Amino acid sequence: MKALQKTERGPGHMRLREIAEPTCGPGQLKIKVHYAGICGTDIHIVNADLPCRPPVTLGHEVSGIVAEVGSGVRRARVGDKVTVTPYVSVRCGQCRYCRSGYYALCESTLNVGHKVDGAFASYIISQDDQVFRLPGNVGLDVGALSEPLACSVQAVSELCHVEPGDTVLISGPGPVGLMTMQLAKAQGAKVVVAGLHQDAQRLAVAGEMGADITVDVENADLTAVTRGLSGGYGADFAFECAGSDASLRQCLAAVRKLGSVVILGLHGKPAQVNPDDIVYKQLTIRGSISHTWDTWDRTMAILAEGLVDLRPLISHRLPLSDWQEGIRVCEERLGLKVLLQPD
Ligand SMILES: [Zn+2]
Ligand SMILES: [Zn+2]
């Protein structure tokens, strides 16, 4: 089968190559990949800002149909529409993080698409407990966005408790930002979405998807706009979804005293902030990475209930052979979510 692999360490070294079809052992499922989303993490791996174990097939946001099940598999059958949580294909299962559901924090975890073969290929192998059946109303295209949605669900619903009437700032109108925005709206918050001038198209989508206000920070004072929406105080919660220094500083400025800043974006380098901005406002700063088993159950329920509409986030569907175009679109931020379709 064809697989898009990183063949060596260092920037680049990406090749679409022919590899053997994986086989399905006991307790495993073989899934025919229908869609696999390109994530910022994949771009970091391509550029060697994140570690990986080459040769490895990239891709961790996936949907597909179960093609084969090994003995003892209970969570899905051949023909089921499924998605997988990408952190748990290899983990210790014994440490306090594994046992409390925070599998992504396990020291032994080997992520799908970085350390073990991922979804930019015709087939992927999943462990039984790693697979989630997609609700009947969810198409395979939207199903491939389950994993990034789960990341936002953890941030909005589990690490913070966004409540009706809160003012929420989303800094960074990429796919994770816009999913976070929809979840905050579903919780009854007023939402400001901020981006750069070059994000005009993404900000327009944010407006269509229900943002109360969108702000081009190069043309307007984000702090003033956010205060205007919140009785003069500032945002109760700011979600940093851009992974940039400037975005983090804007979150610190636009959040109210005693508010919270949640960092979802990966920065890849140190950021310059003034700690006094945190101290004088008595802010809570949190990081949010990935999800737990509970988060996945909640995410499937949110999709089943139709509480978010992820279809406007899918800007490109490309055959796997057009992977270079897909990566270019992501790097130049020309669209939102790019889905690759293996043969
Ligand atoms: Zn991702
Ligand atoms: Zn563990």
Short mmCIF file of C-alpha atoms and ligand atoms in Angstrom, two decimals:
data_model
loop_
_atom_site.label_atom_id
_atom_site.label_comp_id
_atom_site.label_asym_id
_atom_site.label_seq_id
_atom_site.Cartn_x
_atom_site.Cartn_y
_atom_site.Cartn_z
CA MET A 1 0.00 0.00 0.00
CA LYS A 2 1.01 3.65 -0.41
CA ALA A 3 2.06 5.49 2.75
CA LEU A 4 3.36 9.01 3.33
CA GLN A 5 6.42 8.55 5.51
CA LYS A 6 9.12 10.58 7.13
CA THR A 7 12.18 8.57 6.15
CA GLU A 8 14.94 10.28 8.18
CA ARG A 9 15.36 12.79 10.99
CA GLY A 10 15.83 16.46 10.11
CA PRO A 11 13.67 18.85 8.10
CA GLY A 12 11.89 17.32 5.11
CA HIS A 13 12.66 13.71 4.16
CA MET A 14 9.02 13.05 3.27
CA ARG A 15 8.23 10.35 0.71
CA LEU A 16 5.11 8.66 -0.59
CA ARG A 17 6.37 5.09 -0.72
CA GLU A 18 5.09 1.58 -1.15
CA ILE A 19 5.09 -0.38 2.14
CA ALA A 20 3.64 -3.73 3.18
CA GLU A 21 -0.01 -3.73 4.26
CA PRO A 22 -0.14 -4.07 8.05
CA THR A 23 -1.55 -7.23 9.59
CA CYS A 24 -4.09 -7.36 12.35
CA GLY A 25 -3.15 -9.34 15.49
CA PRO A 26 -5.28 -10.39 18.48
CA GLY A 27 -7.09 -7.47 20.10
CA GLN A 28 -6.44 -5.26 17.07
CA LEU A 29 -8.49 -3.82 14.21
CA LYS A 30 -7.41 -3.10 10.67
CA ILE A 31 -9.08 0.07 9.46
CA LYS A 32 -9.39 1.19 5.83
CA VAL A 33 -8.54 4.88 6.07
CA HIS A 34 -11.08 7.12 4.34
CA TYR A 35 -9.89 10.51 5.55
CA ALA A 36 -6.83 11.68 7.46
CA GLY A 37 -6.49 15.33 8.48
CA ILE A 38 -3.25 17.28 8.29
CA CYS A 39 -2.55 18.87 11.68
CA GLY A 40 -0.11 21.53 12.81
CA THR A 41 1.68 18.70 14.59
CA ASP A 42 2.34 16.99 11.25
CA ILE A 43 3.89 20.22 9.96
CA HIS A 44 6.11 20.37 13.08
CA ILE A 45 7.21 16.76 12.39
CA VAL A 46 7.91 17.52 8.72
CA ASN A 47 10.03 20.51 9.81
CA ALA A 48 11.71 18.46 12.58
CA ASP A 49 10.47 20.76 15.40
CA LEU A 50 8.97 17.66 17.08
CA PRO A 51 10.66 14.30 17.59
CA CYS A 52 9.62 11.24 15.61
CA ARG A 53 10.96 7.76 14.87
CA PRO A 54 11.65 7.43 11.16
CA PRO A 55 10.76 5.67 9.02
CA VAL A 56 7.23 6.38 10.21
CA THR A 57 3.91 7.02 8.50
CA LEU A 58 2.53 10.38 9.65
CA GLY A 59 -1.12 11.23 10.37
CA HIS A 60 -3.11 10.96 13.61
CA GLU A 61 -6.52 12.45 12.75
CA VAL A 62 -8.39 9.63 11.06
CA SER A 63 -11.69 8.12 10.05
CA GLY A 64 -12.33 4.89 8.24
CA ILE A 65 -14.18 1.61 8.03
CA VAL A 66 -13.18 -1.50 9.92
CA ALA A 67 -11.83 -4.01 7.39
CA GLU A 68 -10.72 -6.79 9.72
CA VAL A 69 -10.81 -7.57 13.44
CA GLY A 70 -8.47 -9.79 15.45
CA SER A 71 -9.63 -12.23 18.11
CA GLY A 72 -11.10 -10.71 21.25
CA VAL A 73 -12.05 -7.37 19.69
CA ARG A 74 -15.26 -6.07 21.22
CA ARG A 75 -15.64 -2.38 20.48
CA ALA A 76 -16.31 -2.52 16.73
CA ARG A 77 -17.13 -4.91 13.90
CA VAL A 78 -16.14 -5.20 10.27
CA GLY A 79 -17.96 -2.47 8.33
CA ASP A 80 -18.29 -0.01 11.24
CA LYS A 81 -17.42 3.69 10.71
CA VAL A 82 -14.76 4.51 13.26
CA THR A 83 -12.11 6.92 14.46
CA VAL A 84 -9.21 6.33 16.85
CA THR A 85 -7.49 8.13 19.67
CA PRO A 86 -3.90 8.36 18.53
CA TYR A 87 -1.99 8.33 21.82
CA VAL A 88 -2.59 4.90 23.15
CA SER A 89 -1.35 2.33 20.65
CA VAL A 90 1.65 1.80 22.94
CA ARG A 91 1.53 2.83 26.60
CA CYS A 92 2.50 1.35 29.95
CA GLY A 93 -1.05 1.09 31.35
CA GLN A 94 0.36 1.12 34.90
CA CYS A 95 1.50 4.65 35.74
CA ARG A 96 -0.74 7.14 37.55
CA TYR A 97 -1.48 8.94 34.26
CA CYS A 98 -2.52 5.80 32.38
CA ARG A 99 -4.67 4.67 35.29
CA SER A 100 -6.41 8.05 35.61
CA GLY A 101 -7.13 8.22 31.87
CA TYR A 102 -4.40 10.76 31.03
CA TYR A 103 -2.74 8.32 28.65
CA ALA A 104 -1.12 11.08 26.62
CA LEU A 105 0.98 12.05 29.64
CA CYS A 106 2.38 8.51 30.08
CA GLU A 107 6.20 8.49 29.81
CA SER A 108 6.00 5.32 27.69
CA THR A 109 3.35 6.42 25.22
CA LEU A 110 4.27 6.13 21.55
CA ASN A 111 2.03 8.42 19.53
CA VAL A 112 0.44 7.25 16.32
CA GLY A 113 1.85 9.26 13.45
CA HIS A 114 5.08 10.21 15.27
CA LYS A 115 6.48 7.06 16.82
CA VAL A 116 4.30 4.32 15.32
CA ASP A 117 2.76 4.24 11.84
CA GLY A 118 -0.16 6.60 11.35
CA ALA A 119 -3.05 7.34 9.04
CA PHE A 120 -1.52 8.77 5.85
CA ALA A 121 -1.83 5.31 4.30
CA SER A 122 -4.51 2.95 2.97
CA TYR A 123 -4.76 1.06 6.27
CA ILE A 124 -4.02 1.68 9.93
CA ILE A 125 -3.91 -0.77 12.83
CA SER A 126 -5.71 0.14 16.05
CA GLN A 127 -5.91 -1.52 19.47
CA ASP A 128 -9.45 -2.46 20.53
CA ASP A 129 -9.68 0.15 23.31
CA GLN A 130 -8.35 2.85 21.01
CA VAL A 131 -11.25 2.74 18.55
CA PHE A 132 -14.50 4.74 18.74
CA ARG A 133 -17.53 4.06 16.58
CA LEU A 134 -18.75 7.25 14.91
CA PRO A 135 -22.35 8.26 15.59
CA GLY A 136 -24.71 7.45 12.68
CA ASN A 137 -25.27 11.13 11.84
CA VAL A 138 -21.55 11.83 11.46
CA GLY A 139 -19.98 11.48 8.02
CA LEU A 140 -16.53 9.99 7.57
CA ASP A 141 -15.19 13.42 6.56
CA VAL A 142 -16.32 15.09 9.79
CA GLY A 143 -15.35 11.94 11.69
CA ALA A 144 -11.71 12.61 10.81
CA LEU A 145 -11.96 15.80 12.90
CA SER A 146 -12.86 13.90 16.07
CA GLU A 147 -9.35 14.03 17.51
CA PRO A 148 -8.79 17.78 17.25
CA LEU A 149 -12.36 18.27 18.51
CA ALA A 150 -11.50 16.12 21.53
CA CYS A 151 -8.53 18.44 22.23
CA SER A 152 -10.91 21.41 22.32
CA VAL A 153 -13.47 19.51 24.41
CA GLN A 154 -10.87 18.86 27.09
CA ALA A 155 -9.87 22.54 27.17
CA VAL A 156 -13.38 24.04 27.21
CA SER A 157 -15.43 21.50 29.15
CA GLU A 158 -13.01 19.66 31.40
CA LEU A 159 -10.06 21.89 32.29
CA CYS A 160 -12.21 25.05 32.37
CA HIS A 161 -15.85 25.38 33.09
CA VAL A 162 -17.10 27.91 30.59
CA GLU A 163 -20.56 29.00 31.69
CA PRO A 164 -23.51 30.83 30.12
CA GLY A 165 -22.86 34.55 30.00
CA ASP A 166 -19.07 34.23 30.13
CA THR A 167 -16.98 36.14 27.63
CA VAL A 168 -14.46 33.97 25.83
CA LEU A 169 -11.56 35.06 23.65
CA ILE A 170 -10.22 32.69 21.00
CA SER A 171 -6.84 33.86 19.70
CA GLY A 172 -6.01 32.05 16.47
CA PRO A 173 -8.80 31.19 14.00
CA GLY A 174 -7.41 27.86 12.77
CA PRO A 175 -9.35 24.58 13.00
CA VAL A 176 -8.71 24.11 16.74
CA GLY A 177 -9.59 27.76 17.42
CA LEU A 178 -12.88 27.47 15.54
CA MET A 179 -13.79 24.18 17.22
CA THR A 180 -13.04 25.78 20.59
CA MET A 181 -15.23 28.71 19.56
CA GLN A 182 -18.17 26.43 18.71
CA LEU A 183 -17.87 24.59 22.00
CA ALA A 184 -17.77 27.89 23.93
CA LYS A 185 -20.88 29.03 22.04
CA ALA A 186 -22.57 25.70 22.84
CA GLN A 187 -21.88 26.45 26.53
CA GLY A 188 -23.69 29.79 26.16
CA ALA A 189 -20.68 32.12 26.14
CA LYS A 190 -20.13 35.29 24.13
CA VAL A 191 -17.11 34.72 21.91
CA VAL A 192 -14.52 37.01 20.35
CA VAL A 193 -12.28 35.38 17.71
CA ALA A 194 -9.01 37.16 16.95
CA GLY A 195 -6.57 36.69 14.09
CA LEU A 196 -4.10 38.46 11.87
CA HIS A 197 -4.82 40.39 8.69
CA GLN A 198 -3.82 37.33 6.65
CA ASP A 199 -6.51 35.33 8.49
CA ALA A 200 -9.33 37.36 6.89
CA GLN A 201 -10.90 34.29 5.27
CA ARG A 202 -10.71 32.27 8.49
CA LEU A 203 -12.23 35.14 10.48
CA ALA A 204 -15.06 35.29 7.94
CA VAL A 205 -15.73 31.58 8.55
CA ALA A 206 -15.66 32.25 12.32
CA GLY A 207 -18.36 34.89 11.82
CA GLU A 208 -20.50 32.51 9.75
CA MET A 209 -20.05 29.82 12.41
CA GLY A 210 -21.41 32.01 15.18
CA ALA A 211 -18.60 34.15 16.65
CA ASP A 212 -20.13 37.25 18.25
CA ILE A 213 -17.22 39.45 17.13
CA THR A 214 -14.21 38.77 14.94
CA VAL A 215 -11.14 40.99 15.29
CA ASP A 216 -8.25 41.59 12.91
CA VAL A 217 -5.69 42.50 15.57
CA GLU A 218 -3.66 44.50 13.05
CA ASN A 219 -6.62 46.84 12.55
CA ALA A 220 -8.36 46.95 15.93
CA ASP A 221 -7.58 47.03 19.65
CA LEU A 222 -8.43 43.49 20.80
CA THR A 223 -8.40 44.35 24.51
CA ALA A 224 -10.80 47.25 23.99
CA VAL A 225 -13.16 45.11 21.89
CA THR A 226 -13.13 42.30 24.45
CA ARG A 227 -13.80 44.72 27.30
CA GLY A 228 -16.65 46.22 25.28
CA LEU A 229 -18.34 42.81 25.15
CA SER A 230 -17.87 42.10 28.86
CA GLY A 231 -19.08 45.18 30.73
CA GLY A 232 -15.60 46.68 30.69
CA TYR A 233 -13.80 43.79 32.43
CA GLY A 234 -12.21 41.61 29.74
CA ALA A 235 -12.56 37.93 28.84
CA ASP A 236 -13.27 35.36 31.56
CA PHE A 237 -11.31 32.82 29.53
CA ALA A 238 -8.77 33.29 26.75
CA PHE A 239 -7.81 30.27 24.62
CA GLU A 240 -4.43 30.65 22.92
CA CYS A 241 -4.82 28.63 19.73
CA ALA A 242 -2.26 30.31 17.44
CA GLY A 243 0.97 29.09 19.01
CA SER A 244 2.61 32.52 18.75
CA ASP A 245 4.26 34.87 21.17
CA ALA A 246 2.14 37.82 20.16
CA SER A 247 -1.04 35.80 20.52
CA LEU A 248 -0.11 34.76 24.06
CA ARG A 249 0.60 38.37 25.05
CA GLN A 250 -2.76 39.42 23.60
CA CYS A 251 -4.50 36.77 25.65
CA LEU A 252 -2.81 38.04 28.83
CA ALA A 253 -3.85 41.59 27.98
CA ALA A 254 -7.47 40.87 27.02
CA VAL A 255 -8.36 38.49 29.86
CA ARG A 256 -9.95 40.01 32.96
CA LYS A 257 -8.47 40.05 36.45
CA LEU A 258 -8.85 36.58 38.07
CA GLY A 259 -9.46 35.16 34.57
CA SER A 260 -7.84 32.14 32.92
CA VAL A 261 -5.60 31.74 29.91
CA VAL A 262 -5.53 28.27 28.38
CA ILE A 263 -2.72 27.46 25.94
CA LEU A 264 -3.67 24.92 23.25
CA GLY A 265 -1.25 26.11 20.56
CA LEU A 266 2.17 24.50 20.29
CA HIS A 267 4.80 27.25 20.17
CA GLY A 268 7.93 25.27 19.37
CA LYS A 269 10.10 27.93 21.04
CA PRO A 270 10.23 30.14 24.14
CA ALA A 271 7.75 33.01 24.37
CA GLN A 272 8.42 36.43 25.79
CA VAL A 273 5.83 37.52 28.34
CA ASN A 274 5.98 39.79 31.35
CA PRO A 275 5.14 37.73 34.46
CA ASP A 276 3.81 40.90 36.09
CA ASP A 277 0.91 40.74 33.60
CA ILE A 278 -0.02 37.44 35.26
CA VAL A 279 0.70 38.47 38.86
CA TYR A 280 -1.12 41.81 38.93
CA LYS A 281 -4.26 40.27 37.44
CA GLN A 282 -4.00 37.08 39.51
CA LEU A 283 -4.45 34.99 36.37
CA THR A 284 -4.63 31.22 36.06
CA ILE A 285 -2.51 29.89 33.19
CA ARG A 286 -3.14 26.34 31.98
CA GLY A 287 -1.81 24.14 29.25
CA SER A 288 -4.09 21.68 27.47
CA ILE A 289 -2.78 18.77 25.43
CA SER A 290 -4.88 15.98 24.00
CA HIS A 291 -7.66 14.20 25.90
CA THR A 292 -8.68 11.32 28.16
CA TRP A 293 -11.07 8.38 27.72
CA ASP A 294 -13.80 10.54 29.27
CA THR A 295 -13.08 13.29 26.77
CA TRP A 296 -13.61 10.87 23.88
CA ASP A 297 -16.96 9.68 25.19
CA ARG A 298 -18.02 13.30 25.61
CA THR A 299 -16.74 14.17 22.13
CA MET A 300 -18.75 11.35 20.52
CA ALA A 301 -21.84 12.53 22.43
CA ILE A 302 -21.30 16.13 21.26
CA LEU A 303 -21.06 14.92 17.64
CA ALA A 304 -24.13 12.67 18.04
CA GLU A 305 -26.15 15.58 19.46
CA GLY A 306 -25.04 17.90 16.64
CA LEU A 307 -23.82 20.52 19.13
CA VAL A 308 -21.06 21.56 16.73
CA ASP A 309 -21.01 21.71 12.93
CA LEU A 310 -17.52 20.88 11.73
CA ARG A 311 -18.32 20.76 8.01
CA PRO A 312 -17.40 24.42 7.34
CA LEU A 313 -13.92 23.67 8.72
CA ILE A 314 -13.10 21.21 5.93
CA SER A 315 -11.54 23.38 3.24
CA HIS A 316 -9.70 20.77 1.16
CA ARG A 317 -10.06 17.07 0.31
CA LEU A 318 -7.04 15.87 -1.61
CA PRO A 319 -5.86 12.46 -2.76
CA LEU A 320 -2.89 11.26 -0.71
CA SER A 321 -0.75 11.67 -3.83
CA ASP A 322 -1.33 15.47 -3.54
CA TRP A 323 0.21 15.56 -0.04
CA GLN A 324 2.71 18.28 -1.00
CA GLU A 325 -0.14 20.60 -1.94
CA GLY A 326 -1.89 19.73 1.34
CA ILE A 327 1.17 20.65 3.39
CA ARG A 328 1.64 23.86 1.41
CA VAL A 329 -1.99 24.87 2.06
CA CYS A 330 -1.47 24.28 5.81
CA GLU A 331 1.90 26.02 6.01
CA GLU A 332 0.65 29.07 4.12
CA ARG A 333 -2.64 29.00 6.06
CA LEU A 334 -4.65 29.09 2.83
CA GLY A 335 -7.52 27.02 4.15
CA LEU A 336 -8.71 25.39 7.36
CA LYS A 337 -8.67 21.59 7.68
CA VAL A 338 -7.07 19.67 4.83
CA LEU A 339 -8.18 16.03 4.54
CA LEU A 340 -6.06 13.52 2.63
CA GLN A 341 -7.77 10.54 1.02
CA PRO A 342 -5.57 7.45 0.62
CA ASP A 343 -6.29 5.06 -2.29
ZN ZN B 1 -3.66 16.83 15.51
ZN ZN B 2 1.61 4.97 31.67
#
